[in-house]
Short mmCIF file of C-alpha atoms in Angstrom, two decimals:
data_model
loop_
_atom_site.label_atom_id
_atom_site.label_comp_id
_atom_site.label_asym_id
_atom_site.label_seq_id
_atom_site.Cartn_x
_atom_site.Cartn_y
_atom_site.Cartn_z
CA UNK A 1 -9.79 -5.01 28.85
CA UNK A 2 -11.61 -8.61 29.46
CA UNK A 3 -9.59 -11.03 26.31
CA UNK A 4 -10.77 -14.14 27.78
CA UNK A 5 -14.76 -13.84 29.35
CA UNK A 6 -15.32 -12.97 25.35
CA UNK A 7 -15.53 -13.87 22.09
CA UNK A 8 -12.87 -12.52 19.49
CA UNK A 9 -15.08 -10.45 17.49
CA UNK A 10 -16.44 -8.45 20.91
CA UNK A 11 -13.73 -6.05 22.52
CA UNK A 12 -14.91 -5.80 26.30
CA UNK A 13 -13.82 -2.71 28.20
CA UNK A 14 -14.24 -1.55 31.77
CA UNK A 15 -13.45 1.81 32.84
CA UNK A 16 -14.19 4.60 36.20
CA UNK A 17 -15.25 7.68 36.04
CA UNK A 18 -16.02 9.03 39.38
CA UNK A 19 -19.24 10.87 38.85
CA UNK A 20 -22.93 10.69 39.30
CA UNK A 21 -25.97 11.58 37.57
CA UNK A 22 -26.71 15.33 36.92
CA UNK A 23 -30.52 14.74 37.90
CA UNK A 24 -28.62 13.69 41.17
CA UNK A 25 -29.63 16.73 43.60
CA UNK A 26 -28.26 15.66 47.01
CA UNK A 27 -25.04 14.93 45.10
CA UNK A 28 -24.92 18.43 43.01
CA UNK A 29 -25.36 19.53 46.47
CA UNK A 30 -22.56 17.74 48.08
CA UNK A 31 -19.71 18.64 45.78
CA UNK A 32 -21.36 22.52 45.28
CA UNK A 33 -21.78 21.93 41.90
CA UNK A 34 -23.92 25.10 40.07
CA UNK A 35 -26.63 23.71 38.21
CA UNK A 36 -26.88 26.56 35.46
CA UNK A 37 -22.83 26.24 34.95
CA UNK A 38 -23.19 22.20 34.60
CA UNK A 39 -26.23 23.14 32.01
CA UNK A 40 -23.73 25.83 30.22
CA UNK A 41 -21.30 23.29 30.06
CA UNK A 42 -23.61 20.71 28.46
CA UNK A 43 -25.24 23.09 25.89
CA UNK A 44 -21.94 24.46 25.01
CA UNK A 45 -20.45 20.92 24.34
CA UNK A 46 -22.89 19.74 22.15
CA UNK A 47 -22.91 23.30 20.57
CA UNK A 48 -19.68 22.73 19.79
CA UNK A 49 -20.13 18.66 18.89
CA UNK A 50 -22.98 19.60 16.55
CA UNK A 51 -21.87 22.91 14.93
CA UNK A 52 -18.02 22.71 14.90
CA UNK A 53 -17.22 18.80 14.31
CA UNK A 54 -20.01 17.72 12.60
CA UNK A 55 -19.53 14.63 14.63
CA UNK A 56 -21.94 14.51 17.80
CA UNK A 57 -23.57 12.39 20.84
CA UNK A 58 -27.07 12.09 19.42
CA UNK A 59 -28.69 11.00 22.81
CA UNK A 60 -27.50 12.68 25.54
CA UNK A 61 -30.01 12.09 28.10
CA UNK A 62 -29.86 11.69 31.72
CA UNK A 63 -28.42 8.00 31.79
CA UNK A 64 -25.87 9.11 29.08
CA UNK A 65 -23.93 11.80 30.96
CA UNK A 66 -22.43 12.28 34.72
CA UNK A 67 -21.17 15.05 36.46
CA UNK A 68 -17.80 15.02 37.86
CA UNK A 69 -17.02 16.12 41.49
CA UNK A 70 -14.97 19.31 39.61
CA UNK A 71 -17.70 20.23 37.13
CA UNK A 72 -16.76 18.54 34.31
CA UNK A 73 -19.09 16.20 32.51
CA UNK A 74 -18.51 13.13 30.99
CA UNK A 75 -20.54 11.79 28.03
CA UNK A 76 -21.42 7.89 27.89
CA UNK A 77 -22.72 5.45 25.32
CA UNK A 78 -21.81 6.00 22.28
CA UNK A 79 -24.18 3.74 20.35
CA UNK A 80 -26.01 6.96 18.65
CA UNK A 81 -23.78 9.26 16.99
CA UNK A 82 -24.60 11.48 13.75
CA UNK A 83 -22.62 13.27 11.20
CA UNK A 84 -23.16 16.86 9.31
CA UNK A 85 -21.17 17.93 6.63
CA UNK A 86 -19.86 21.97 7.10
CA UNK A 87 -22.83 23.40 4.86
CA UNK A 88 -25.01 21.67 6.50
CA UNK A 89 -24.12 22.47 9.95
CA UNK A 90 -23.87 25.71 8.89
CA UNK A 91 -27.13 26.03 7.24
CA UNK A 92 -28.73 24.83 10.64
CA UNK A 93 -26.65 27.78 12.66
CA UNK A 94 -27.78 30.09 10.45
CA UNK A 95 -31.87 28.67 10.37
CA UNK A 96 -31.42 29.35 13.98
CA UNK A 97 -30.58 33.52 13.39
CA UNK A 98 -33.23 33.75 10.53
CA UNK A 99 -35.68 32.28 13.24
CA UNK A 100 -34.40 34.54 15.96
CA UNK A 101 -34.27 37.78 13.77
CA UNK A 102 -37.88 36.21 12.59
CA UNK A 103 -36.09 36.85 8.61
CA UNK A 104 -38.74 34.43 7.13
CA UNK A 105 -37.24 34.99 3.76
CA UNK A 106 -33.65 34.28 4.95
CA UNK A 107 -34.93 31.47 6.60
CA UNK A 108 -36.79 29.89 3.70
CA UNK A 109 -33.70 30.38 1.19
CA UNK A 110 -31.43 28.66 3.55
CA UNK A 111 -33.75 25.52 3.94
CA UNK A 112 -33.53 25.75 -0.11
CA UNK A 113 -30.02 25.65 -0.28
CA UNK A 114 -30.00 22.71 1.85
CA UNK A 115 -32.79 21.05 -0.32
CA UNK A 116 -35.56 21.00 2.22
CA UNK A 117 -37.48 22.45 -0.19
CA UNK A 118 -37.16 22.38 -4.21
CA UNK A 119 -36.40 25.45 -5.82
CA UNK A 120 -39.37 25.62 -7.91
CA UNK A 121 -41.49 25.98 -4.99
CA UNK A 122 -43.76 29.21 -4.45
CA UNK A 123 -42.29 30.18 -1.01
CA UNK A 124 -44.07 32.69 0.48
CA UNK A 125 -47.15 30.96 1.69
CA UNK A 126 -43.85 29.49 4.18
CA UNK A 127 -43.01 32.43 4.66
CA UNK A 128 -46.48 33.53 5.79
CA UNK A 129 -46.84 30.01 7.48
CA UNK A 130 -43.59 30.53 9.79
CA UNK A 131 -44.37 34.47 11.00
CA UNK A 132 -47.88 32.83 12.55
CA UNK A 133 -46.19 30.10 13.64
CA UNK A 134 -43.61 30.99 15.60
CA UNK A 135 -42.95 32.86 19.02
CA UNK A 136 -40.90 36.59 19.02
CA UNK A 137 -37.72 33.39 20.37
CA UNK A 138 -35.80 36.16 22.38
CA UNK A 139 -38.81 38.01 24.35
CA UNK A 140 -41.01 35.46 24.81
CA UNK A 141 -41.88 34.04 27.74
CA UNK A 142 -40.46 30.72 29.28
CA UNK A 143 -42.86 28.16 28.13
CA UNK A 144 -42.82 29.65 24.66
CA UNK A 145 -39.26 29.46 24.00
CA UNK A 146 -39.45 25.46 24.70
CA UNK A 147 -37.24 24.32 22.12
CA UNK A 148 -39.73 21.23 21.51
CA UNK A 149 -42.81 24.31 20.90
CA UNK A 150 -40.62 25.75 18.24
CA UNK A 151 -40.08 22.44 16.86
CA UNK A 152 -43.87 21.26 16.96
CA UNK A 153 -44.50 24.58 15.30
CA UNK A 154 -42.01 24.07 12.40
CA UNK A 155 -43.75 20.56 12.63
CA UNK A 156 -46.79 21.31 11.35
CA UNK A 157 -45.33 23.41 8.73
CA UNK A 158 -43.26 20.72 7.50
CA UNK A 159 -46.04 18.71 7.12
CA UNK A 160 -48.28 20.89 5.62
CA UNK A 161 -45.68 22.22 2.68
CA UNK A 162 -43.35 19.72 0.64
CA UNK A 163 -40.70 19.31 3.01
CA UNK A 164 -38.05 16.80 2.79
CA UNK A 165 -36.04 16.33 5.93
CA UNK A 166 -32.75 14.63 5.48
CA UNK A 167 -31.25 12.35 8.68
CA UNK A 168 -28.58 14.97 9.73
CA UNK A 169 -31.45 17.35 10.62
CA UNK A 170 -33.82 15.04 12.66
CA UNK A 171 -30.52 14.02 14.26
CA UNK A 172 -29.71 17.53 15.68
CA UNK A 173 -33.42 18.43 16.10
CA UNK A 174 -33.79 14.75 18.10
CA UNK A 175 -30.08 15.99 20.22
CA UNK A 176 -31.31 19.09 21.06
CA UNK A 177 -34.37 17.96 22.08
CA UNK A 178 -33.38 15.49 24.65
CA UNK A 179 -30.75 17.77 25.80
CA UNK A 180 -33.53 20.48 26.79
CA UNK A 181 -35.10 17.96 28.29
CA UNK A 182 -32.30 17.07 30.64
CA UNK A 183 -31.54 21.15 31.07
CA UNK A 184 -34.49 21.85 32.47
CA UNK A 185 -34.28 18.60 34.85
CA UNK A 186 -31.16 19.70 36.27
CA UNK A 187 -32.01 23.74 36.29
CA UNK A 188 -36.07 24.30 35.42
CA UNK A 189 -35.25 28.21 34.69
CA UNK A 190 -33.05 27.17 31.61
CA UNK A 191 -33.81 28.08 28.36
CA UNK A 192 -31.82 26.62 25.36
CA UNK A 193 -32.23 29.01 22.82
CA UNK A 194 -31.28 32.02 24.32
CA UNK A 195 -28.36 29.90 26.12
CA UNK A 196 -27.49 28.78 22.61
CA UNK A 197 -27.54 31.91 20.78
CA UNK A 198 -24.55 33.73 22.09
CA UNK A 199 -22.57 30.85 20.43
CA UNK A 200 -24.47 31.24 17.44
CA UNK A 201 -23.71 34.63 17.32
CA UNK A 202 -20.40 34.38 17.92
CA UNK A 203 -19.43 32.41 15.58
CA UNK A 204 -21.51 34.39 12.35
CA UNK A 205 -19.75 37.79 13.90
CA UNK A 206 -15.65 35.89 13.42
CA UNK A 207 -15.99 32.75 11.19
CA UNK A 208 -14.36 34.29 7.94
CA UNK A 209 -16.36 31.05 5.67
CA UNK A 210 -18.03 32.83 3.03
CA UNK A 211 -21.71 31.21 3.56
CA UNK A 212 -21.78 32.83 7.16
CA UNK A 213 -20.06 36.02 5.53
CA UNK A 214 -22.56 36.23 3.28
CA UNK A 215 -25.38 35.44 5.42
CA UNK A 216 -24.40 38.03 7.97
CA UNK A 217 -24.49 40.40 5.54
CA UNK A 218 -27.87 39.90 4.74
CA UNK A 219 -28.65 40.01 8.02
CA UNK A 220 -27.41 43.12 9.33
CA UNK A 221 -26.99 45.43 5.66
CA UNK A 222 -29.98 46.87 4.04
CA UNK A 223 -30.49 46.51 0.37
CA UNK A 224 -28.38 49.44 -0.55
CA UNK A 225 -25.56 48.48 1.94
CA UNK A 226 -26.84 50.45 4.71
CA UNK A 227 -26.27 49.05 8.55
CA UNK A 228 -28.95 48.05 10.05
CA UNK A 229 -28.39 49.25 14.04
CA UNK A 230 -30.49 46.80 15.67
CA UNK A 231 -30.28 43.79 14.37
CA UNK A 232 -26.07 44.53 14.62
CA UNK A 233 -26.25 45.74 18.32
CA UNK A 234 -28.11 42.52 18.96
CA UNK A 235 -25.78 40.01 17.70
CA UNK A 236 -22.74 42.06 19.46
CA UNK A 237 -24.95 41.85 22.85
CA UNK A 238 -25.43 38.42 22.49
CA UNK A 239 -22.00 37.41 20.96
CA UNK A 240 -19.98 39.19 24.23
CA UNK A 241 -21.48 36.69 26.57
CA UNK A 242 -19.78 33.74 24.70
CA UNK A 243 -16.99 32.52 25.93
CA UNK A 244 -15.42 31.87 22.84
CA UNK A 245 -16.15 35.19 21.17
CA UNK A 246 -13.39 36.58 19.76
CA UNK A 247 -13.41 40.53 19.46
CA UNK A 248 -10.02 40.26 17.57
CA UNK A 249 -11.43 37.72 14.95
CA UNK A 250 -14.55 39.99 14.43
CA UNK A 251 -12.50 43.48 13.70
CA UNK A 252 -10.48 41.54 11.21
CA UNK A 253 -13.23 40.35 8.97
CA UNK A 254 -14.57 43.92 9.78
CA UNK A 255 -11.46 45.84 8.51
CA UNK A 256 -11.34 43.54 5.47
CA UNK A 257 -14.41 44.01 4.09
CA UNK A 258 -14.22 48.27 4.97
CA UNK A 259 -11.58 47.94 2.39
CA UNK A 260 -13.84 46.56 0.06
CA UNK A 261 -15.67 48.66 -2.48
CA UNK A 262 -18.62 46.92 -0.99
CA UNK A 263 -17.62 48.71 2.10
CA UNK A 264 -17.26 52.32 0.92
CA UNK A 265 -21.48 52.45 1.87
CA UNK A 266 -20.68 51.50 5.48
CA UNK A 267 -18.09 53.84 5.76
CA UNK A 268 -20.31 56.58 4.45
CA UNK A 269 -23.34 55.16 6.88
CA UNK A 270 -20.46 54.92 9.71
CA UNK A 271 -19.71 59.14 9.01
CA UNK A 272 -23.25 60.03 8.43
CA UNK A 273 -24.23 58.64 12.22
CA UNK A 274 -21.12 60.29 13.56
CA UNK A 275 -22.05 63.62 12.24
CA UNK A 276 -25.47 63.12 13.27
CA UNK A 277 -24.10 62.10 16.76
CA UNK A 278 -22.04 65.24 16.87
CA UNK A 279 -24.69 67.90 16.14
CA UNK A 280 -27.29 66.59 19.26
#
């Protein structure tokens, strides 16, 4: 701390970290640092910053973070940070398994609910709008699941239809985009959204708040309460490779809601595909 180079109402501080830039090959090199780990690690953290906090590092670019000799990664300048309240960060998780599960009606009612668009709007010319817009996000091909192509696409429907975007959502969209920018620096074969999604999964398979309850529901019951196999076999595929998926966490909400009369259909739908199972 420098007290007498400054003025009073400017707090100086000077501080090491021994690291170097992650764009820094002959250095990743040098310490045998894996470039799709260090890319892990910095789509996980700002997972985490964005989706858990609420509280995040807006910019991280390349001049914003270094890579320790042991793999960690340190975040600098903290002149652009951004805020989301819980419903909103939530909302944006789950925008990101409507668009994934291409659910264009999910989709549209959660940009609704967080007043992207006003209720009294006729939605499905959106929905229409977003199924040609947007890429099949887990089987497409490389250059289509470029986060910044998705977000062009969703671009031009934004423009086109009476979207209002409030700050907390160009903030993340801005984040994410600079961070895929600096993934595929460091490791061109990364892809953010399908490095992303496990989280996402994760956390609408064990986080017990009733918005993602409810959501995942929606996602993965028919109608009439019925399971729908795929989409369910998907999110557990995805949700296993997450670190911080938590089987435990999952079979608890699980058992909870068996035990609901809601859950009697499941349990029905659970013995009719054992029978079935039995008899081939």
């Amino acid at each position: 701390m420098h007290l007498d180079s400054h003025p009073s109402i400017i707090l100086c501080l000077r501080f090491r970290v021994d690291g170097f830039r992650l764009t820094d090959s002959a250095s990743l090199e040098q310490y045998g640092l894996d470039r799709s780990k260090l890319v892990d690690t910095l789509v996980q953290c700002s997972l985490r910053q964005i989706l858990e906090n609420g509280f995040f590092h807006a910019d991280p670019h390349a001049g914003n973070l270094l890579a320790c000799p042991d793999g960690r990664l340190c975040y600098l300048d903290f002149g652009m940070m951004s805020y989301a309240e819980r419903a909103q960060r939530n909302g944006f998780l789950l925008a990101v398994v409507h668009i994934v599960n291409r659910d264009w009606t999910e989709l549209v009612r959660v940009y609704q609910k967080l007043g992207f668009i006003p209720l009294d709007t006729d939605v499905r010319p959106i929905e229409i709008a977003l199924e040609k817009a947007l890429p099949d996000v887990l089987n497409s091909e490389i250059s289509e699941l470029n986060f910044r192509n998705v977000v062009n696409k969703l671009g031009d429907i934004f423009y086109t239809f009476p979207f209002s975007l409030p700050p907390f959502y160009i903030a993340i969209i801005r984040c994410l985009g600079v961070l895929e920018g600096l993934a595929i620096q460091v490791d061109p074969t990364s892809r953010i959204i399908s490095e992303a999604y496990p989280y996402v999964a994760s956390r609408v398979l064990t986080d017990p708040q009733t918005d993602l309850q409810e959501a995942l529901k929606r996602l993965v019951l028919t109608s009439d309460g019925r399971i729908r196999w795929s989409r369910l076999e998907g999110l557990l595929d995805e949700a296993r490779v997450s670190k911080s998926y938590d089987v435990a966490a999952a079979l608890n909400l699980l058992t909870d809601y068996l035990i609901t009369d809601d859950g009697e259909t499941i349990l029905n739908d659970l013995a009719d595909q054992i029978v079935e199972e039995a008899d081939s």
